[in-house]
Coordinates of C-alpha atoms in Angstrom, one line a residue:
M173 CA 100.3 12.9 -102.8
L174 CA 98.6 16.6 -104.0
R175 CA 94.5 14.7 -103.8
R176 CA 95.6 14.1 -99.9
I177 CA 96.9 17.7 -99.0
L178 CA 93.7 18.8 -100.6
A179 CA 91.3 16.3 -98.9
A180 CA 93.5 17.0 -95.8
I181 CA 92.9 20.5 -95.9
L182 CA 89.2 20.2 -96.9
V183 CA 88.7 18.2 -94.4
A184 CA 90.2 20.4 -91.6
V185 CA 87.5 23.8 -92.9
T186 CA 84.7 21.7 -92.6
C187 CA 85.7 20.1 -89.1
T188 CA 86.1 24.0 -88.2
G189 CA 83.1 25.4 -89.9
G190 CA 81.0 23.0 -88.0
A191 CA 82.5 23.6 -84.4
A192 CA 82.1 27.7 -84.9
A193 CA 78.8 26.9 -86.0
Q194 CA 77.4 24.6 -83.2
D195 CA 79.2 27.6 -80.9
E196 CA 77.3 29.9 -82.4
G197 CA 74.3 28.1 -81.9
E198 CA 70.7 28.7 -83.6
P199 CA 69.4 32.5 -81.8
T200 CA 66.7 31.7 -78.9
F201 CA 65.8 33.9 -75.7
E202 CA 67.6 31.2 -72.9
V203 CA 65.9 31.6 -69.8
E204 CA 66.7 29.5 -66.7
T205 CA 63.1 27.7 -66.2
L206 CA 59.9 27.9 -68.5
N207 CA 56.8 26.9 -66.4
A208 CA 57.6 25.2 -64.1
G209 CA 54.5 25.7 -62.0
L210 CA 52.7 23.9 -64.8
D211 CA 52.9 20.3 -65.3
P212 CA 54.5 18.4 -67.5
A213 CA 53.2 19.2 -70.7
P214 CA 51.7 15.9 -72.9
R215 CA 54.2 14.4 -74.9
N216 CA 51.7 14.9 -78.1
V217 CA 52.2 18.2 -77.9
D218 CA 54.9 19.6 -81.1
L219 CA 56.1 23.0 -79.5
S220 CA 59.2 22.5 -82.0
T221 CA 58.2 24.8 -84.8
P222 CA 56.1 28.3 -84.8
R223 CA 53.1 26.7 -86.9
S224 CA 53.2 23.2 -85.0
A225 CA 53.4 25.9 -82.0
M226 CA 50.2 27.7 -83.0
E227 CA 48.7 24.5 -83.7
A228 CA 48.5 22.4 -80.4
F229 CA 47.4 26.4 -78.9
V230 CA 44.7 26.7 -81.1
S231 CA 43.4 22.5 -80.9
A232 CA 43.7 23.0 -77.8
T233 CA 41.4 25.7 -77.1
D234 CA 39.1 24.5 -79.2
R235 CA 38.7 20.9 -76.7
T236 CA 38.8 23.9 -74.1
D237 CA 41.6 21.9 -73.1
Y238 CA 42.7 25.2 -71.5
V239 CA 45.3 23.7 -69.6
T240 CA 47.2 22.6 -72.3
A241 CA 47.0 25.7 -73.8
A242 CA 48.8 27.8 -71.0
H243 CA 51.9 25.1 -72.0
V244 CA 52.2 27.9 -75.5
L245 CA 52.6 30.8 -72.6
D246 CA 56.3 33.0 -71.7
L247 CA 53.8 32.7 -67.8
E248 CA 57.6 33.5 -66.6
F249 CA 55.9 36.8 -65.2
V250 CA 53.1 34.8 -62.6
P251 CA 54.3 33.3 -60.1
E252 CA 55.4 29.6 -59.9
G253 CA 52.3 28.8 -57.1
E254 CA 50.2 31.2 -59.4
Q255 CA 50.8 30.0 -63.2
H256 CA 48.7 26.1 -62.1
R257 CA 45.8 28.8 -61.8
L258 CA 45.9 31.7 -64.2
G259 CA 47.8 30.0 -66.5
P260 CA 44.5 28.3 -68.4
R261 CA 42.8 31.5 -68.3
L262 CA 44.7 33.7 -69.5
A263 CA 45.1 31.1 -72.1
E264 CA 40.7 31.7 -72.9
E265 CA 41.1 35.1 -72.9
L266 CA 43.8 34.9 -75.6
S267 CA 42.7 32.5 -77.6
F268 CA 39.1 34.9 -77.9
V269 CA 40.6 38.1 -78.5
L270 CA 42.5 35.5 -81.7
K271 CA 39.3 34.0 -83.1
R272 CA 37.7 37.7 -82.3
K273 CA 41.2 40.5 -83.9
I274 CA 44.0 38.5 -85.7
P275 CA 42.7 35.8 -88.0
I276 CA 46.0 33.2 -88.3
D277 CA 47.0 32.8 -91.1
F278 CA 48.9 29.0 -90.8
N279 CA 50.5 29.3 -93.8
A280 CA 52.6 31.6 -93.2
L281 CA 53.4 30.3 -90.2
P282 CA 57.3 28.8 -90.6
D283 CA 57.2 24.9 -89.8
R284 CA 61.1 24.7 -88.8
P285 CA 62.5 24.7 -85.7
D286 CA 64.4 27.7 -86.8
G287 CA 61.7 29.6 -88.4
M288 CA 63.0 30.3 -91.7
D289 CA 61.2 31.7 -94.2
T290 CA 61.7 29.5 -97.6
T291 CA 59.0 29.7 -99.4
G292 CA 59.6 34.0 -99.5
S293 CA 60.1 36.1 -102.0
E294 CA 64.1 37.3 -101.8
R295 CA 63.3 40.1 -101.7
E296 CA 61.6 40.1 -98.9
P297 CA 64.7 41.8 -96.0
M298 CA 63.8 37.8 -93.4
V299 CA 63.6 35.4 -96.1
G300 CA 66.1 32.9 -95.6
V301 CA 67.2 34.2 -91.9
A302 CA 66.8 31.9 -88.8
R303 CA 64.0 33.9 -86.6
R304 CA 63.9 33.8 -83.1
S305 CA 60.6 35.8 -82.3
I306 CA 57.4 35.2 -85.3
Q307 CA 54.5 38.7 -85.9
I308 CA 51.5 36.9 -85.5
G309 CA 49.8 41.2 -85.3
V310 CA 48.8 44.3 -83.9
L311 CA 45.5 45.0 -82.2
D312 CA 45.5 48.9 -79.6
L313 CA 45.3 50.0 -76.6
P314 CA 44.2 53.4 -75.5
E315 CA 47.9 53.7 -74.5
W316 CA 49.9 52.1 -77.2
P317 CA 49.8 49.5 -79.9
V318 CA 50.3 46.0 -78.8
T319 CA 52.5 43.6 -81.0
V320 CA 51.5 39.7 -80.3
R321 CA 54.6 37.6 -80.8
L322 CA 55.8 34.4 -81.2
N323 CA 59.3 34.1 -79.1
R324 CA 61.5 30.8 -79.0
V325 CA 62.2 30.1 -75.8
N326 CA 65.7 28.6 -74.3
A327 CA 65.9 26.7 -71.1
A328 CA 68.4 25.4 -69.3
G329 CA 68.6 21.7 -70.1
A330 CA 65.9 21.5 -72.7
E331 CA 65.2 21.9 -76.3
P332 CA 63.7 25.4 -77.5
V333 CA 60.1 26.0 -77.6
W334 CA 58.1 28.3 -79.5
V335 CA 55.3 30.2 -77.8
F336 CA 53.5 33.5 -76.3
S337 CA 56.8 36.2 -76.4
R338 CA 56.0 37.5 -72.3
Q339 CA 55.4 40.4 -72.7
T340 CA 52.7 39.1 -75.3
V341 CA 50.7 37.3 -71.9
E342 CA 51.6 40.3 -69.8
H343 CA 49.0 42.9 -72.0
I344 CA 46.9 39.4 -72.5
P345 CA 43.8 40.6 -69.0
E346 CA 43.9 44.2 -71.3
L347 CA 43.5 42.8 -75.0
Y348 CA 40.6 41.6 -72.9
A349 CA 39.1 43.4 -71.3
R350 CA 39.3 45.7 -74.2
Y351 CA 38.0 43.6 -77.6
G352 CA 36.4 40.3 -75.3
P353 CA 32.3 40.6 -74.7
T354 CA 30.6 43.3 -74.0
A355 CA 27.6 42.9 -72.1
F356 CA 25.2 42.5 -74.5
E357 CA 26.7 39.9 -76.7
K358 CA 26.4 37.9 -72.7
A359 CA 22.8 37.6 -72.2
L360 CA 22.7 36.8 -75.3
P361 CA 22.2 32.6 -75.6
D362 CA 24.6 30.8 -76.1
V363 CA 22.9 30.0 -80.2
L364 CA 23.7 33.2 -81.6
R365 CA 27.3 33.8 -80.0
Q366 CA 28.3 30.4 -83.0
E367 CA 29.1 31.0 -85.6
T368 CA 28.1 30.7 -89.5
I369 CA 30.0 31.3 -92.9
W370 CA 33.0 33.0 -93.0
G371 CA 33.7 33.4 -89.2
I372 CA 30.8 35.6 -88.5
L373 CA 28.6 35.3 -85.5
W374 CA 24.9 34.8 -85.8
W375 CA 24.1 37.5 -83.6
E376 CA 27.0 39.9 -86.1
L377 CA 24.0 38.6 -88.7
I378 CA 21.7 39.2 -87.2
T379 CA 22.7 42.5 -85.5
I380 CA 24.5 44.1 -88.8
P381 CA 20.7 44.8 -91.1
V382 CA 19.7 47.0 -87.7
I383 CA 22.7 49.0 -87.6
A384 CA 22.8 49.7 -91.7
A385 CA 18.9 50.7 -91.1
F386 CA 18.9 52.5 -88.2
T387 CA 22.4 53.7 -90.3
F388 CA 20.3 55.6 -93.6
L389 CA 17.5 56.5 -91.1
V390 CA 19.8 58.9 -89.1
A391 CA 21.2 60.0 -92.8
W392 CA 17.6 60.5 -93.7
A393 CA 16.9 62.6 -91.3
I394 CA 19.9 64.9 -91.5
W395 CA 18.8 65.5 -95.0
R396 CA 15.0 66.2 -94.7
I397 CA 15.9 68.3 -91.7
M398 CA 19.0 70.2 -94.1
T399 CA 16.5 70.3 -96.9
L400 CA 13.8 72.0 -94.5
V401 CA 15.7 74.5 -92.7
S402 CA 17.8 75.8 -96.1
N403 CA 14.2 75.9 -97.9
R404 CA 13.6 78.4 -94.5
V405 CA 16.5 80.4 -95.2
P406 CA 16.0 83.6 -97.5
F407 CA 19.3 84.6 -98.8
A408 CA 20.4 82.6 -101.8
G409 CA 23.8 82.3 -101.1
V410 CA 23.3 80.4 -97.7
R411 CA 20.8 78.3 -99.4
A412 CA 22.5 77.0 -102.3
A413 CA 25.2 76.5 -99.2
I414 CA 22.7 74.0 -97.1
C415 CA 21.4 71.6 -99.4
R416 CA 25.3 71.2 -101.1
G417 CA 26.1 70.4 -97.9
R418 CA 22.9 67.8 -97.0
L419 CA 25.7 65.0 -98.9
P420 CA 28.3 65.5 -97.1
T421 CA 27.1 65.8 -93.4
A422 CA 25.0 62.8 -94.5
L423 CA 28.2 61.0 -95.3
L424 CA 29.9 61.9 -91.8
A425 CA 27.0 60.6 -89.9
I426 CA 26.6 57.8 -91.0
G427 CA 31.2 57.6 -90.8
I428 CA 30.1 58.2 -86.7
V429 CA 27.8 56.2 -86.3
L430 CA 29.7 53.2 -87.6
Q431 CA 32.6 54.4 -85.6
V432 CA 30.6 53.9 -82.2
T433 CA 29.2 51.2 -83.5
V434 CA 32.0 48.9 -84.0
S435 CA 34.3 51.0 -81.4
S436 CA 31.6 51.3 -78.3
I437 CA 28.6 49.5 -78.7
F438 CA 29.5 45.9 -79.9
E439 CA 32.4 43.9 -79.9
F440 CA 32.3 42.1 -83.8
S441 CA 34.6 39.3 -84.9
S442 CA 37.7 39.8 -86.9
A443 CA 36.0 40.1 -90.0
T444 CA 32.7 41.5 -89.6
D445 CA 35.2 44.0 -88.1
T446 CA 37.1 44.8 -90.5
T447 CA 34.4 45.4 -93.1
L448 CA 33.6 47.6 -91.9
S449 CA 35.9 49.8 -91.2
V450 CA 36.9 49.6 -94.3
L451 CA 33.2 51.1 -94.5
F452 CA 34.2 53.3 -92.2
W453 CA 37.0 54.2 -93.6
I454 CA 35.5 55.0 -97.3
V455 CA 32.2 57.0 -95.7
I456 CA 34.9 59.1 -94.6
I457 CA 37.3 60.2 -97.0
A458 CA 34.2 60.4 -99.3
A459 CA 32.0 62.6 -97.0
I460 CA 35.5 64.8 -96.5
V461 CA 36.2 65.1 -100.0
F462 CA 32.6 66.0 -100.7
G463 CA 32.8 68.6 -98.3
V464 CA 35.6 70.4 -99.6
S465 CA 34.7 69.8 -103.1
R466 CA 31.3 71.4 -101.8
T467 CA 32.5 73.9 -100.5
L468 CA 34.5 75.3 -103.0
D469 CA 32.3 75.5 -105.3
T470 CA 30.5 77.5 -103.5
V471 CA 33.4 79.9 -102.9
I472 CA 34.0 79.5 -107.2
D473 CA 30.1 80.3 -106.9
F474 CA 30.0 83.3 -105.0
T475 CA 33.3 85.0 -106.2
S476 CA 32.2 84.3 -110.0
N477 CA 27.6 85.7 -109.3
R478 CA 29.7 88.7 -107.3
Y479 CA 32.2 89.7 -110.2
L480 CA 32.3 87.4 -112.7
S481 CA 29.6 89.0 -113.9
T482 CA 30.6 89.8 -117.4
I483 CA 34.3 87.7 -117.7
D484 CA 35.9 89.2 -120.7
N485 CA 35.5 92.3 -119.0
P486 CA 38.8 93.9 -119.0
E487 CA 38.2 95.8 -115.7
N488 CA 37.8 91.8 -114.5
T489 CA 41.7 90.1 -115.5
S490 CA 42.7 89.8 -111.3
A491 CA 38.6 88.1 -110.7
R492 CA 40.0 86.1 -113.2
R493 CA 42.9 85.2 -111.9
W494 CA 41.3 84.4 -108.0
Y495 CA 38.8 82.2 -109.9
T496 CA 41.2 80.1 -111.4
N497 CA 43.4 79.7 -108.2
L498 CA 40.2 79.2 -106.2
S499 CA 39.3 76.4 -108.5
A500 CA 43.4 74.9 -108.8
A501 CA 43.2 75.4 -105.1
K502 CA 39.6 72.9 -105.3
R503 CA 41.1 70.4 -107.0
I504 CA 44.2 69.8 -105.9
G505 CA 42.1 70.0 -102.3
V506 CA 40.3 67.1 -103.2
M507 CA 44.0 65.1 -104.0
F508 CA 45.8 65.6 -101.2
V509 CA 41.8 64.8 -99.2
V510 CA 41.7 61.6 -101.2
V511 CA 46.0 60.6 -100.4
V512 CA 45.5 62.5 -96.3
G513 CA 42.7 59.4 -96.7
L514 CA 44.1 57.0 -97.9
A515 CA 47.1 56.9 -96.0
V516 CA 45.5 57.5 -93.1
A517 CA 43.5 54.2 -93.1
F518 CA 45.9 51.7 -94.1
S519 CA 48.1 53.4 -91.5
S520 CA 44.6 52.5 -88.9
L521 CA 43.5 49.2 -90.3
R522 CA 47.5 47.8 -90.2
V523 CA 47.2 46.4 -93.7
F524 CA 50.8 46.9 -94.5
S525 CA 51.7 45.0 -91.5
S526 CA 49.0 42.3 -91.8
F527 CA 49.9 40.9 -95.0
G528 CA 53.8 41.6 -95.4
L529 CA 55.8 42.4 -98.0
S530 CA 54.1 40.1 -101.0
L531 CA 51.3 42.8 -100.6
L532 CA 53.2 45.3 -101.0
V533 CA 54.7 43.7 -104.3
S534 CA 50.9 42.9 -105.7
A535 CA 49.9 46.5 -104.4
G536 CA 52.0 47.7 -107.3
V537 CA 52.0 45.4 -109.9
A538 CA 47.7 46.3 -109.4
T539 CA 48.9 49.6 -109.4
A540 CA 51.2 49.1 -113.2
I541 CA 47.8 47.3 -114.1
F542 CA 46.0 49.8 -113.1
G543 CA 47.9 53.1 -114.6
L544 CA 48.1 50.9 -117.9
A545 CA 44.4 50.6 -118.3
A546 CA 43.7 54.5 -116.7
Q547 CA 46.4 56.5 -118.3
T548 CA 44.3 58.5 -120.4
V549 CA 42.6 59.1 -117.1
L550 CA 45.1 60.4 -115.1
G551 CA 46.8 62.1 -117.6
N552 CA 44.6 64.3 -117.9
I553 CA 44.4 64.7 -113.9
F554 CA 47.7 65.6 -113.9
A555 CA 47.0 67.6 -117.1
S556 CA 45.0 69.6 -114.9
L557 CA 47.2 69.5 -111.9
Q558 CA 49.9 71.9 -114.6
L559 CA 47.7 74.1 -115.7
A560 CA 46.5 74.9 -112.4
L561 CA 50.3 75.9 -111.7
A562 CA 51.6 77.2 -114.8
K563 CA 48.0 79.3 -115.8
P564 CA 48.2 78.8 -119.8
I565 CA 44.8 78.9 -120.1
R566 CA 42.5 81.0 -116.8
I567 CA 38.4 80.9 -116.5
G568 CA 37.2 83.6 -118.7
D569 CA 40.0 83.6 -120.8
A570 CA 39.1 83.9 -124.9
V571 CA 41.1 81.4 -126.3
Y572 CA 40.7 79.9 -130.3
Y573 CA 40.0 76.2 -130.6
D574 CA 39.6 74.0 -133.5
D575 CA 38.6 77.7 -135.8
H576 CA 35.8 78.8 -132.9
W577 CA 36.4 81.6 -130.3
A578 CA 35.1 80.0 -126.9
Y579 CA 35.7 81.0 -123.9
V580 CA 37.3 79.1 -120.7
E581 CA 34.2 77.8 -118.4
Q582 CA 35.3 75.6 -116.3
I583 CA 38.8 73.5 -116.0
N584 CA 37.7 69.6 -114.4
Y585 CA 40.1 67.4 -114.0
T586 CA 40.0 65.3 -117.4
Y587 CA 38.5 68.2 -119.0
V588 CA 37.7 72.4 -119.5
R589 CA 34.7 73.6 -120.4
L590 CA 34.3 76.3 -124.1
R591 CA 31.4 78.3 -123.9
T592 CA 31.5 79.5 -127.9
W593 CA 29.4 82.4 -128.5
D594 CA 26.9 80.6 -129.8
L595 CA 26.3 79.4 -126.6
K596 CA 27.7 76.3 -128.0
R597 CA 29.9 73.3 -125.1
F598 CA 33.0 72.8 -126.2
I599 CA 34.4 69.8 -123.5
V600 CA 37.5 69.7 -124.7
P601 CA 40.2 67.0 -122.6
V602 CA 42.7 69.6 -120.1
K603 CA 45.8 67.7 -122.3
H604 CA 44.9 68.9 -125.7
F605 CA 45.8 72.1 -123.6
V606 CA 49.3 71.3 -122.9
S607 CA 50.8 69.0 -125.7
N608 CA 48.9 71.5 -128.3
P609 CA 49.6 75.5 -129.2
F610 CA 46.5 76.9 -128.9
E611 CA 45.2 80.6 -129.6
N612 CA 44.7 82.7 -126.0
W613 CA 43.7 85.8 -126.5
T614 CA 43.7 87.5 -123.1
M615 CA 46.9 86.0 -121.6
E616 CA 48.2 89.4 -121.1
E617 CA 45.5 92.1 -122.4
P618 CA 42.8 92.2 -123.8
K619 CA 43.1 94.0 -126.5
M620 CA 42.5 93.1 -129.5
I621 CA 42.9 94.2 -133.3
L622 CA 40.1 92.3 -135.2
P623 CA 40.6 93.5 -139.4
I624 CA 38.2 94.4 -141.9
L625 CA 39.3 93.4 -145.8
L626 CA 37.3 94.6 -148.6
K627 CA 38.3 94.2 -152.5
L628 CA 38.0 98.1 -153.9
D629 CA 38.8 99.1 -157.7
H630 CA 42.4 101.1 -158.1
R631 CA 40.7 103.6 -159.1
T632 CA 39.5 104.2 -155.5
D633 CA 40.9 107.0 -153.9
V634 CA 42.0 105.2 -150.4
D635 CA 42.8 108.0 -148.7
N636 CA 40.0 109.7 -148.1
L637 CA 38.4 106.4 -147.3
R638 CA 41.2 106.1 -144.8
Q639 CA 39.3 109.6 -143.5
V640 CA 36.0 107.7 -144.0
F641 CA 37.6 105.4 -141.4
A642 CA 39.4 108.0 -139.0
K643 CA 35.9 109.4 -138.4
M644 CA 34.3 106.2 -138.0
A645 CA 36.4 105.7 -135.6
G646 CA 36.4 108.5 -133.3
D647 CA 32.6 108.2 -133.1
D648 CA 32.0 104.6 -132.1
P649 CA 32.4 104.1 -127.7
D650 CA 33.6 100.1 -128.3
W651 CA 36.9 102.0 -130.4
S652 CA 39.8 101.1 -128.2
E653 CA 40.9 105.3 -126.6
G654 CA 44.4 106.2 -128.1
E655 CA 44.7 104.1 -130.9
D656 CA 44.9 105.2 -133.9
P657 CA 42.2 103.6 -137.2
K658 CA 45.3 102.2 -140.0
V659 CA 44.0 102.2 -144.3
Q660 CA 46.9 99.8 -145.6
V661 CA 46.8 98.1 -149.0
I662 CA 47.8 95.1 -147.9
D663 CA 47.6 93.0 -152.9
H664 CA 45.7 93.3 -155.7
D665 CA 45.6 91.7 -158.7
E666 CA 43.6 92.8 -162.0
I667 CA 40.8 93.2 -160.9
A668 CA 40.9 94.5 -157.5
M669 CA 43.1 95.8 -155.1
S670 CA 43.0 94.6 -150.9
V671 CA 42.4 96.7 -149.0
R672 CA 42.0 96.5 -145.1
F673 CA 40.8 98.3 -141.9
Y674 CA 42.3 97.8 -138.6
C675 CA 39.1 97.2 -135.7
I676 CA 40.7 97.7 -132.2
A677 CA 38.4 97.5 -129.4
D678 CA 39.3 96.5 -125.5
N679 CA 38.2 93.2 -125.4
P680 CA 37.1 90.6 -127.6
T681 CA 33.4 90.9 -127.6
A682 CA 33.3 94.7 -128.6
A683 CA 36.2 93.9 -130.7
W684 CA 33.9 91.4 -132.7
D685 CA 30.4 93.4 -132.4
L686 CA 33.1 96.8 -133.5
H687 CA 34.1 95.6 -136.2
C688 CA 31.5 94.2 -137.6
R689 CA 29.8 97.6 -137.8
M690 CA 32.5 99.2 -138.7
R691 CA 32.7 96.9 -142.0
E692 CA 28.9 97.4 -142.9
R693 CA 29.4 101.3 -142.6
L694 CA 31.7 101.8 -144.9
L695 CA 29.8 99.3 -147.6
A696 CA 26.9 101.7 -147.4
Y697 CA 29.0 104.9 -147.2
L698 CA 31.2 103.0 -150.8
R699 CA 27.1 102.1 -152.1
D700 CA 26.0 105.7 -151.5
M701 CA 29.1 108.0 -153.0
P702 CA 28.5 110.1 -155.2
E703 CA 29.6 108.7 -158.2
P704 CA 30.4 105.0 -157.4
G705 CA 33.2 103.1 -158.6
A706 CA 34.8 102.1 -155.5
L707 CA 33.8 98.6 -155.5
P708 CA 34.9 96.2 -157.8
R709 CA 33.8 96.1 -161.8
T710 CA 34.6 93.9 -164.8
R711 CA 35.8 95.2 -167.6
L712 CA 34.3 93.7 -170.9
A713 CA 36.2 95.1 -174.4
Y714 CA 32.3 95.8 -176.5
V715 CA 32.8 94.3 -180.1
A716 CA 30.2 95.7 -183.3
N717 CA 31.4 93.9 -186.0
T718 CA 29.0 95.9 -189.1
I719 CA 30.2 95.6 -192.7
N720 CA 28.9 98.6 -194.4
D721 CA 28.9 98.2 -198.2
N722 CA 31.3 101.0 -199.3
G723 CA 34.0 99.8 -197.1
G724 CA 33.4 96.8 -195.5
T725 CA 35.0 98.6 -192.1
Q726 CA 35.1 96.7 -189.2
N727 CA 33.3 98.8 -186.0
T728 CA 34.7 98.2 -183.0
Y729 CA 33.9 99.5 -178.9
D730 CA 35.9 99.5 -175.7
G731 CA 33.6 100.9 -172.9
G732 CA 30.6 101.4 -171.0
V733 CA 27.6 99.7 -172.0
T734 CA 23.9 100.6 -170.1
E735 CA 21.6 99.0 -169.4
S736 CA 20.1 97.1 -171.7
G737 CA 23.0 95.8 -173.3
E738 CA 23.4 99.6 -176.1
P739 CA 27.1 101.5 -176.3
T740 CA 27.1 104.3 -174.1
T741 CA 29.4 105.6 -177.4
T742 CA 29.7 105.4 -181.3
P743 CA 32.2 102.6 -182.0
E744 CA 34.5 103.8 -184.0
R745 CA 35.4 102.7 -187.9
R746 CA 38.8 100.4 -188.6
D747 CA 39.8 99.6 -192.4
D748 CA 41.9 97.0 -190.5
A749 CA 39.6 94.8 -190.6
R750 CA 38.1 94.0 -194.7
R751 CA 36.6 91.2 -195.4
E752 CA 33.5 89.8 -197.8
D753 CA 30.6 88.8 -196.2
G754 CA 26.6 89.1 -196.2
P755 CA 23.9 87.2 -198.3
D756 CA 25.5 87.9 -202.2
M757 CA 28.2 86.5 -200.8
R758 CA 27.2 83.0 -199.6
R759 CA 24.3 83.3 -202.5
R760 CA 28.1 83.1 -205.2
M761 CA 29.0 79.9 -202.6
S762 CA 26.8 78.2 -203.2
D763 CA 26.3 79.0 -207.0
G764 CA 29.9 77.2 -207.6
D765 CA 31.4 80.1 -208.7
P766 CA 35.6 81.1 -207.6
S767 CA 35.9 84.3 -207.1
G768 CA 33.1 83.9 -204.2
Q769 CA 35.4 80.5 -203.0
E770 CA 38.8 82.8 -203.6
A771 CA 37.2 85.7 -201.7
A772 CA 35.6 83.4 -199.1
E773 CA 39.1 82.3 -199.2

């Protein structure tokens, strides 16, 4: 009994859902009539699915059967009496535009009457959803872009069919006038208008090398003219600016020639037009990037030559900050131009709208792979931007890197160039200055203290040396004004004491020179003292073991020696080291005299 009740409920629910689905129906555009002015379509024309409708249109136009192809157009806006005459012409014009500008991907068109996509990724929003309109592509007109679509139309008393939308058909004359054959192409023989490999026409294969040669000729002429002009300019700064502007100007000329060729003179096929458009945007972005970079380089060089002839002078702190800001602006500006240029290029090429969300997914995967492969480079680039904003180092700063004192010469995208005191160059990755501690001697102010450490004898008069050092400091022009000389005994041992003399100068270079000169003067003063003895000495205990026959005493000495090694004073006689030794004792031991042996013991 329970089973019968459940079965009845299931049947009722199924019937109710089926009735609701039948009432709701599949999504279509409802019209009263469709192409009533045309003759009945041939029976072999299948318009039930988007793919079959596109196949019917392409196969009919390939056979030049434009009468049959007109059945795939929604001619509602055309009067019924004119549909038989205008329909084939509109089909021919649309066929030409599609072949030239919108390559048809039949695999991307659903082969279901409801237009549902069942092969895409579940992340795509339209997968598994019945549709009544499918976008084929987008073409630009001067007023607005036109979307080419296939719509599912349901005429009264007929089965739903897929045809090109009424809005698409209305714009066919404008699209053909914009993308149709030019006067140059119409004047060519039919042989040159035939397709070769990859959809490229014969006349395009001939024209493209000519355009490339003309483009490079224009670029070479611009380069040559700018070179001649720079050679005649007497000012070095202007001459350098003109020389640096040759490459971006030549690239810009190449881009302009390509754009004029593609948009005005010739009307290339889709494959050729896409390739030339990509080249155009690559050249334009490169020209703008090089232009911005070279302009900022010129300004930076002018600033450095004008204001930073000696970048470590203390009065150039603000100028070094300005120099670093210009360098940072260069890096940020170049990256901004690249990002904006790529965004404009993708928008103009309609890459995403043409290939859909699958391209975005593929681009995301490719970006992740590229990010992993270029992790070091990208890390240095972002570290460079961090340096530009935080400024832990500036161009012209004195830093201590890897036991070397160096100046920051350049801050690039991926590395920092350091110049040491002996004119060597260190190329250091930018990430080092972000992730590792380092010494910046001119972060706040360039004033610097360098100590001199001398080992001196314990009997040295430190107060006298303090006065001598103060006088030396007052006479030296590199000593920092207002700073008092300082001398400190910081350590000692059994040999000498450690005395430190502090040298203070206004910048690291002056501090280094100052402390070298002061060390030399101090050593010269210690050498020329009236009573030398400040330098450390090694003390020796000289013991004279001389035994005379009458007392057996030992002479000891604790004092200085002459250059020949003789003691400077007479040794003292001591009786506490009495012993027998000498020829007589050795003789008695050799003769076996026991008294000699006992004495020796």
